[in-house]
PDB file of C-alpha atoms in Angstrom:
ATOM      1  CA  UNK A  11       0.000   0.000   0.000  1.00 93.00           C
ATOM      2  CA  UNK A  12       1.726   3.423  -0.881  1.00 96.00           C
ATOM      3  CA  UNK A  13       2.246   5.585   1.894  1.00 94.00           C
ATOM      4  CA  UNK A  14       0.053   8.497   0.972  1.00 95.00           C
ATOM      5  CA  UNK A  15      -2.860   6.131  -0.438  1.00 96.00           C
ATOM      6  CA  UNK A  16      -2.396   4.487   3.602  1.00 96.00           C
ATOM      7  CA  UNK A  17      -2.853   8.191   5.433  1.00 97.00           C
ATOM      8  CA  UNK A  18      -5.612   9.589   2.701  1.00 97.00           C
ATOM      9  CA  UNK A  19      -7.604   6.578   4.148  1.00 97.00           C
ATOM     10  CA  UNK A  20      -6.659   7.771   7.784  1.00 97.00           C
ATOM     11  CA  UNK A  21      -7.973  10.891   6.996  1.00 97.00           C
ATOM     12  CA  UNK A  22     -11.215   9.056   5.616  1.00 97.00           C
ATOM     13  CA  UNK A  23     -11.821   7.241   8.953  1.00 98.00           C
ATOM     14  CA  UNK A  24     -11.254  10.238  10.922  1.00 98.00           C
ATOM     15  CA  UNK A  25     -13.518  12.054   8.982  1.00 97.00           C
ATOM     16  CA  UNK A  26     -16.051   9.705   9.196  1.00 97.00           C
ATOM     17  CA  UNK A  27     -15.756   9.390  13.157  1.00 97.00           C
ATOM     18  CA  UNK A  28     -15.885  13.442  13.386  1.00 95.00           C
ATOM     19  CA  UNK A  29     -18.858  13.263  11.407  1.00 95.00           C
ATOM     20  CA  UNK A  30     -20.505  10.316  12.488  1.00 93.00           C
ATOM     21  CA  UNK A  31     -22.680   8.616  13.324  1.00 95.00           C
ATOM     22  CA  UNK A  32     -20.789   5.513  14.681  1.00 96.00           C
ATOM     23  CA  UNK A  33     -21.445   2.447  15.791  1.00 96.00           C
ATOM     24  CA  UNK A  34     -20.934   3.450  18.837  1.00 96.00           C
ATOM     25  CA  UNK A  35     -18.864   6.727  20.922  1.00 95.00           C
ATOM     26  CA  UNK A  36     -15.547   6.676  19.306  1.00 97.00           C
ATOM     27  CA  UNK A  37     -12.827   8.248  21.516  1.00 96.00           C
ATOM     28  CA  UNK A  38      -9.664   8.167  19.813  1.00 97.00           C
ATOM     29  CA  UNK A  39      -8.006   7.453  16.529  1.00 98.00           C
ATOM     30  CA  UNK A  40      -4.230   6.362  16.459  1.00 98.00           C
ATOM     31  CA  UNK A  41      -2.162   4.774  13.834  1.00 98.00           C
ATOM     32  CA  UNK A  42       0.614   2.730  14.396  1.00 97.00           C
ATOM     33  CA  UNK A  43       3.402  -0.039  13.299  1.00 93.00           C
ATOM     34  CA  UNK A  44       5.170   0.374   9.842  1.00 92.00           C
ATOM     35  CA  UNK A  45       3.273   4.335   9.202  1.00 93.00           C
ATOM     36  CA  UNK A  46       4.035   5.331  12.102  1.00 92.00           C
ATOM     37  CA  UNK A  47       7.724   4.716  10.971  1.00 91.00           C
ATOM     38  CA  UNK A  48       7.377   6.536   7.636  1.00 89.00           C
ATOM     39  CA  UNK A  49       8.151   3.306   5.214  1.00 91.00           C
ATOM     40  CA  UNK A  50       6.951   3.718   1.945  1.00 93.00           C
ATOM     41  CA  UNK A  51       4.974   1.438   0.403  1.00 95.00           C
ATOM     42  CA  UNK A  52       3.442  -0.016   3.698  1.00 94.00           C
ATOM     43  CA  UNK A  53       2.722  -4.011   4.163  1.00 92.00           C
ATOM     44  CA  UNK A  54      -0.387  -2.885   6.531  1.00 95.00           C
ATOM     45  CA  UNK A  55      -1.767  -0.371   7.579  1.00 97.00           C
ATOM     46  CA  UNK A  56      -2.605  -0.624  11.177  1.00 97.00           C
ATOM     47  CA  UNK A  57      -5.324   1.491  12.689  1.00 98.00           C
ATOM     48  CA  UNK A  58      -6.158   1.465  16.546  1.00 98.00           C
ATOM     49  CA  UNK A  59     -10.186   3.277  17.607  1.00 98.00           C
ATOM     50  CA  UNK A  60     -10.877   3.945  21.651  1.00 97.00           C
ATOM     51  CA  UNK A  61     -14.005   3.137  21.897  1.00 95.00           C
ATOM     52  CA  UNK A  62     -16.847   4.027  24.355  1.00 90.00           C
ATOM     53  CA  UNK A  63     -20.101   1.488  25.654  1.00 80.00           C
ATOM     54  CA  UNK A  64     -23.378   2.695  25.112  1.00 73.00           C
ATOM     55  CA  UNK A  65     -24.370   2.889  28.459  1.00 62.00           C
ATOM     56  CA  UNK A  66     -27.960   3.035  27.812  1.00 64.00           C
ATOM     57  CA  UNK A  67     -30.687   1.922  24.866  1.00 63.00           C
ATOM     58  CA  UNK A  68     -30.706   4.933  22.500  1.00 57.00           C
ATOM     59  CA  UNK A  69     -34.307   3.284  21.100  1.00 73.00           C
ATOM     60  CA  UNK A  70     -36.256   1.059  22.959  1.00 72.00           C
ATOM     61  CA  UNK A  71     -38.095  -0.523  20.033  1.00 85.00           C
ATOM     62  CA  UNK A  72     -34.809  -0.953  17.553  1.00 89.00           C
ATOM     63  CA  UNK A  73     -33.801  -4.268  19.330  1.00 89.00           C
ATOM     64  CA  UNK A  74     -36.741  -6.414  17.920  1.00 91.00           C
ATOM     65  CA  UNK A  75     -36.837  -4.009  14.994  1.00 92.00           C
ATOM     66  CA  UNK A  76     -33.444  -5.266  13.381  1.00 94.00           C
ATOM     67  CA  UNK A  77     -33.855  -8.846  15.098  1.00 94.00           C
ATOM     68  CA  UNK A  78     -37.194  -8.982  12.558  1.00 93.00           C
ATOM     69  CA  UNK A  79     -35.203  -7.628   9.298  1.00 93.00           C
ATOM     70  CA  UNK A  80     -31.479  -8.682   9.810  1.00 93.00           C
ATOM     71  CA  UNK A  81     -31.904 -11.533  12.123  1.00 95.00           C
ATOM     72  CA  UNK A  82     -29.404  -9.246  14.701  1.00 96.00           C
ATOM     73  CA  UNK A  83     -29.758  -9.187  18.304  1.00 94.00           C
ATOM     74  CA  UNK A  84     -29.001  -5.957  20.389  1.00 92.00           C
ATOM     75  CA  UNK A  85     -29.223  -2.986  18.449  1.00 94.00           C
ATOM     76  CA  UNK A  86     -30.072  -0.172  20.475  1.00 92.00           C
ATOM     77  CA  UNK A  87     -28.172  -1.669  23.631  1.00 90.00           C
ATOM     78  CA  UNK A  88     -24.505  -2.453  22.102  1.00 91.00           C
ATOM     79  CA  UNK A  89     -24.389  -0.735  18.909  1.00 95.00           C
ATOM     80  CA  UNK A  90     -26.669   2.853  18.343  1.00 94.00           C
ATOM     81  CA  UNK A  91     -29.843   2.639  16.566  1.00 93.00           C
ATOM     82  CA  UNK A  92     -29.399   5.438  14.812  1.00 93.00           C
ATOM     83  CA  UNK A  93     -26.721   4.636  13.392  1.00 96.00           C
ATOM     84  CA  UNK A  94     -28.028   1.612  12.599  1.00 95.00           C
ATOM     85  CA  UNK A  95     -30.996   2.992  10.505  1.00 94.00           C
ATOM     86  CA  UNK A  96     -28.468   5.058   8.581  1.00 96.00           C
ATOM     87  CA  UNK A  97     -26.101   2.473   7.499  1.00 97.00           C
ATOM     88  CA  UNK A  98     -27.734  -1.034   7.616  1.00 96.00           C
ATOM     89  CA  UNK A  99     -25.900  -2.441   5.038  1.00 97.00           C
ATOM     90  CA  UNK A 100     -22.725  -2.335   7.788  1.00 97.00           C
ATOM     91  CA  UNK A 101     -24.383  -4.135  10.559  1.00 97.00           C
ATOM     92  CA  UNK A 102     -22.470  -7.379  11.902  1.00 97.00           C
ATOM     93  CA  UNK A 103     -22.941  -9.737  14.173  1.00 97.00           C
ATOM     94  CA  UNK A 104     -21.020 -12.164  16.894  1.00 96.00           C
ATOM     95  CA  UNK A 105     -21.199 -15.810  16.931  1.00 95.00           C
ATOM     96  CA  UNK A 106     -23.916 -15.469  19.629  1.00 95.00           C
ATOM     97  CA  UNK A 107     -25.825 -13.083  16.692  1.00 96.00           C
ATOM     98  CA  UNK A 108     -25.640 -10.135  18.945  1.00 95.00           C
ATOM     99  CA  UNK A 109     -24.454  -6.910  16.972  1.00 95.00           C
ATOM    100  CA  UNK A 110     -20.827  -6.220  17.087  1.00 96.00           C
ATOM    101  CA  UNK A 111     -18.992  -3.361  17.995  1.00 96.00           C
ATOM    102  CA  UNK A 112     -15.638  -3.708  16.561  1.00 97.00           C
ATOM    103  CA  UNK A 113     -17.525  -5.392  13.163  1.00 97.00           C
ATOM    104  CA  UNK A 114     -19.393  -2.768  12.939  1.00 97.00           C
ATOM    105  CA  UNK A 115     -16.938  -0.612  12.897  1.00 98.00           C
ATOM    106  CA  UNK A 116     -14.895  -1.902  10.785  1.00 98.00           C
ATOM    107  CA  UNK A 117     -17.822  -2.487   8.257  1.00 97.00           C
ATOM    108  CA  UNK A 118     -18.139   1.318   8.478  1.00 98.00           C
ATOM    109  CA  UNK A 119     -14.926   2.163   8.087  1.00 98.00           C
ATOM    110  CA  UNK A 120     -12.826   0.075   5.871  1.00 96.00           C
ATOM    111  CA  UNK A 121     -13.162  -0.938   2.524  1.00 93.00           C
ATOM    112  CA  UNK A 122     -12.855  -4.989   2.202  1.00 88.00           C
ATOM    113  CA  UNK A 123     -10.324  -4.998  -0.657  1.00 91.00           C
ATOM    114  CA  UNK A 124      -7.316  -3.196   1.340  1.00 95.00           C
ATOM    115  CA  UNK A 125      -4.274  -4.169   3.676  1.00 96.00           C
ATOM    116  CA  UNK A 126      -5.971  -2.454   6.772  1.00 97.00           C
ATOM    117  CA  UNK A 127      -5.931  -3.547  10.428  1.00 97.00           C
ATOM    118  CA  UNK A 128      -8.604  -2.198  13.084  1.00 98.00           C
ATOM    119  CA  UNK A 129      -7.938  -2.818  16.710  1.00 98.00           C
ATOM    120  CA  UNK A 130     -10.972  -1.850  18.656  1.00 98.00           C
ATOM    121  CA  UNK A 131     -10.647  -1.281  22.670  1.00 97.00           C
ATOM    122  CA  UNK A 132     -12.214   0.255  25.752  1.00 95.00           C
ATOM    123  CA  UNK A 133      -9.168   1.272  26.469  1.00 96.00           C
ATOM    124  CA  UNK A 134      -6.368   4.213  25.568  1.00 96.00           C
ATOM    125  CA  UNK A 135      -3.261   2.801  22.920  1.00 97.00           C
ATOM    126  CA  UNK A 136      -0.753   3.462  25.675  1.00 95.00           C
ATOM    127  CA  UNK A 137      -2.697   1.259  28.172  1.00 96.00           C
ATOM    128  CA  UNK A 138      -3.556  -1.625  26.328  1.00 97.00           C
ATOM    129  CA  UNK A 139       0.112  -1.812  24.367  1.00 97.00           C
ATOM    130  CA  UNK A 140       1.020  -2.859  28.653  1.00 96.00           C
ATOM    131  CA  UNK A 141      -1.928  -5.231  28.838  1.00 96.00           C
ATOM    132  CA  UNK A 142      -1.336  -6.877  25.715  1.00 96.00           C
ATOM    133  CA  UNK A 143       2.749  -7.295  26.697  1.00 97.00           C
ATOM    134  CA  UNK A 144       1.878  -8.827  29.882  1.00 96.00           C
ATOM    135  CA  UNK A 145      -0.648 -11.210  28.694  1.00 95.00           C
ATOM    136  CA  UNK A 146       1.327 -11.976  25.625  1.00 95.00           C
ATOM    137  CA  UNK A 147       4.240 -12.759  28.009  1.00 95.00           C
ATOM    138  CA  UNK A 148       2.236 -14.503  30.566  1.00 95.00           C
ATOM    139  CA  UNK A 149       0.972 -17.534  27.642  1.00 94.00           C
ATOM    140  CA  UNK A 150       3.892 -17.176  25.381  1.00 92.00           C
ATOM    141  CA  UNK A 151       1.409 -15.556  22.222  1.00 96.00           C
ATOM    142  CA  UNK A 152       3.812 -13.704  20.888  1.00 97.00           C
ATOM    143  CA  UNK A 153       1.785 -12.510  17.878  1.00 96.00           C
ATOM    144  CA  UNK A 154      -0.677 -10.835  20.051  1.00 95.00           C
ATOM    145  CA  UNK A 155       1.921  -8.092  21.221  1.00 97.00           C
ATOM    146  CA  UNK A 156       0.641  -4.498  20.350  1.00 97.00           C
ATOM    147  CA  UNK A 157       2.982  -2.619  18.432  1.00 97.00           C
ATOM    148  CA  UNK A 158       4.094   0.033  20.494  1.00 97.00           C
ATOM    149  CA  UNK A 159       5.312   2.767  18.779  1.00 97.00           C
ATOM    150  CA  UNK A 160       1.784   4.509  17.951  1.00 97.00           C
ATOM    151  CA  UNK A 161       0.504   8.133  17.011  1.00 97.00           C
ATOM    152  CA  UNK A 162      -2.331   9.794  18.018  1.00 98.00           C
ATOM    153  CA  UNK A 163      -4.574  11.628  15.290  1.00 98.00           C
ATOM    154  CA  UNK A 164      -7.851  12.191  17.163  1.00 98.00           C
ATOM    155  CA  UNK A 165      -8.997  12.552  20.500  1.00 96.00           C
ATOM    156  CA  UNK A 166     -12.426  13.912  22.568  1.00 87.00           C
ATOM    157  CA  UNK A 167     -13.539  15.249  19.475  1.00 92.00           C
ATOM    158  CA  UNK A 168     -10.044  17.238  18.040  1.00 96.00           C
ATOM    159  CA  UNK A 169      -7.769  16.445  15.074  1.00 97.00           C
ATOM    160  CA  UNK A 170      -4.375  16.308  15.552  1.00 97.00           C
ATOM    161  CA  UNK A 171      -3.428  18.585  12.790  1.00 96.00           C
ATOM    162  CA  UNK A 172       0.209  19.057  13.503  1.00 96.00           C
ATOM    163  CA  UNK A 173       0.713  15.335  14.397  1.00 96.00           C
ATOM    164  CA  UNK A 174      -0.442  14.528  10.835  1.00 96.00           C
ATOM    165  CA  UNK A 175       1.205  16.988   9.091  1.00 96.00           C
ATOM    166  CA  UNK A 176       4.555  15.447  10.700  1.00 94.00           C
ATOM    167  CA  UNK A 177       3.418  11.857  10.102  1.00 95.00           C
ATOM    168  CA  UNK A 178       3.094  12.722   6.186  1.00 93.00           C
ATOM    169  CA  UNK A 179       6.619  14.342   6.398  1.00 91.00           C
ATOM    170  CA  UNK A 180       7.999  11.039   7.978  1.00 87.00           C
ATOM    171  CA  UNK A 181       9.575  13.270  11.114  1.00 88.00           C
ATOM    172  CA  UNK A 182       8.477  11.041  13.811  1.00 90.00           C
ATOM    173  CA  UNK A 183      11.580   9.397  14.903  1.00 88.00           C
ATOM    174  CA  UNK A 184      10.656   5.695  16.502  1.00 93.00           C
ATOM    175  CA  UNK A 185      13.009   2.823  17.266  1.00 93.00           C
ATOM    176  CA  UNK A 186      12.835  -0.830  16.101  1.00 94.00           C
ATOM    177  CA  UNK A 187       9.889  -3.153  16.844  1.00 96.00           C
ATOM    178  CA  UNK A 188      12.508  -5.123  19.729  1.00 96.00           C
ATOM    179  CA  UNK A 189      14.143  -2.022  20.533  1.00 96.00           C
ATOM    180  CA  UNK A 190      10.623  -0.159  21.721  1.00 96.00           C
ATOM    181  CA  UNK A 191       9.763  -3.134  23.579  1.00 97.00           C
ATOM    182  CA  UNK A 192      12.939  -3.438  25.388  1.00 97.00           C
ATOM    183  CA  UNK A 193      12.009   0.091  26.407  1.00 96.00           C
ATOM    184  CA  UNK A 194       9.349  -1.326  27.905  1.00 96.00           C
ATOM    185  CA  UNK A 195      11.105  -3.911  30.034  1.00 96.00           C
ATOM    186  CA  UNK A 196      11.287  -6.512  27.578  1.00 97.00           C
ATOM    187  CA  UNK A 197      14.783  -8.643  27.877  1.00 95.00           C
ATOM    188  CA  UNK A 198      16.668  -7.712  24.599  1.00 94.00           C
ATOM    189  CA  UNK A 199      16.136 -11.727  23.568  1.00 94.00           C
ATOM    190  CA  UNK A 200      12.301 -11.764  23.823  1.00 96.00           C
ATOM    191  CA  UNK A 201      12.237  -8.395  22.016  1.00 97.00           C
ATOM    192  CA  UNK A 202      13.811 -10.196  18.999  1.00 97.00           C
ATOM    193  CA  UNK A 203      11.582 -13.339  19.005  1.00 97.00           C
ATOM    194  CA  UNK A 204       8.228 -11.011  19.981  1.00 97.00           C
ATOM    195  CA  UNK A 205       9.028  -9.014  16.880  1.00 96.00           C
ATOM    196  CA  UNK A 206       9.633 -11.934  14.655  1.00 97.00           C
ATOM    197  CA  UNK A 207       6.420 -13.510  15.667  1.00 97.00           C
ATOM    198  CA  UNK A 208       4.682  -9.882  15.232  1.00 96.00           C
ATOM    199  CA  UNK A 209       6.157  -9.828  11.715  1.00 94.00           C
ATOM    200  CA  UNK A 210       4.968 -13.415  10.874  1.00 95.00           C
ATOM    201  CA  UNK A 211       1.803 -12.911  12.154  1.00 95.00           C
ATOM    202  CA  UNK A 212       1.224  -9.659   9.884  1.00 92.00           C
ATOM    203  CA  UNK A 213       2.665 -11.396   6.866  1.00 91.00           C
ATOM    204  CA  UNK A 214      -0.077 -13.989   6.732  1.00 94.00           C
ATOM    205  CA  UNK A 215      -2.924 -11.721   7.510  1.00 94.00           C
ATOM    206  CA  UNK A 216      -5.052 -10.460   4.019  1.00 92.00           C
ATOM    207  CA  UNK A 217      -7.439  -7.707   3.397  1.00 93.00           C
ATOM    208  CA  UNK A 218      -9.216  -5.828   5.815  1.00 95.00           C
ATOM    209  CA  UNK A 219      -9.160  -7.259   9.677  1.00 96.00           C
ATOM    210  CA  UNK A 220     -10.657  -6.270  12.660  1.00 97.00           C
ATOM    211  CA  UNK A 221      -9.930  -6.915  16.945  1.00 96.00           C
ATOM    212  CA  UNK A 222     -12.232  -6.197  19.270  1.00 95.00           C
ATOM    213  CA  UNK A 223     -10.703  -6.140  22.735  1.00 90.00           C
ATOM    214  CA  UNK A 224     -12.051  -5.074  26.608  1.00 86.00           C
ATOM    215  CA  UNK A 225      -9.432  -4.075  28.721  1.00 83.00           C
TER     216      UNK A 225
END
């Protein structure tokens, strides 16, 4: 994917979050992994949305509504109704058939046919990137380390104009995949085989993929 095609379609999903509607509240837009580093072309680009919980039915009736005509459980409770009625043709569903967030999302947001990553949490980049690392190091899944070395674009509703100007100038300095986890406490050793795994794990993904994740 050429660098500049990969942050036009940055600029796409933030536009579409500042506009909304969404799925549901989205907090924060970062990118992160090889644009972050300012290779050109890019294997993948990875996107990461903080995302809030409805905390309450926006429509009482939408529930059975889109149960009836999509055969979808929970709209209204864990993904907005409104939003639903505007883009129908993005809803998606668990295993369970209850309407997912983080499919929803990335139904909304990313086209099929390109080399994007979504990773969908609760939670801020910075905190999960720990949570991640320690689980990942707890069972030995290597391949579900977070990339660390991230940028914010958007956050509580702002752009980060400056941010992205510097990102499309390729002036964010950021070390190696091992050498930004040894920063975080990572033996130099497990850096190296973490990154390899991260790397192989990339490699075989394909098209568009999303994470959903509750921290």
């Amino acid at each position: 994917m050429e660098r500049e095609a990969a942050l036009d379609r940055v600029e796409a999903i933030i536009d579409a979050v500042d506009e909304g509607p969404m799925p549901v509240p989205v907090r924060e837009v970062w990118v992160y992994g090889d644009v972050a580093l300012g290779l050109d072309p890019i294997d993948r680009l990875d996107v990461y949305v903080t995302k809030d919980l409805l905390m309450r039915s926006d429509d009482a009736d939408a529930a059975a509504e889109f149960e009836r005509s999509h055969g979808v459980k929970g709209v209204g409770k864990s993904v907005s109704a409104e939003w639903a009625r505007q883009f129908p043709e993005h809803i998606r569903a668990n295993d369970n058939g209850y309407a997912a967030p983080e499919k929803c999302l990335a139904a909304h947001l990313l086209p099929d046919d390109e080399p994007i990553h979504l990773e969908v949490c609760n939670a801020p980049f910075d905190r999960n990137v720990k949570q991640r690392l320690k689980g990942a190091l707890d069972r030995g899944a290597y391949e579900q380390v977070l990339d660390p070395r991230g940028v914010q674009l958007y956050g509580e509703g702002r752009r980060a104009t400056e941010t992205m100007a510097k990102l499309r100038g390729g002036d964010l300095p950021f070390p190696t995949l091992s050498g930004a986890l040894e920063m975080l406490g990572v033996d130099d050793g497990e850096a190296a085989a973490i990154a390899d795994a991260v790397r192989d794990y990339r490699d075989r993904q394909e098209g568009a993929t999303v994470r959903g994740d509750v921290v």
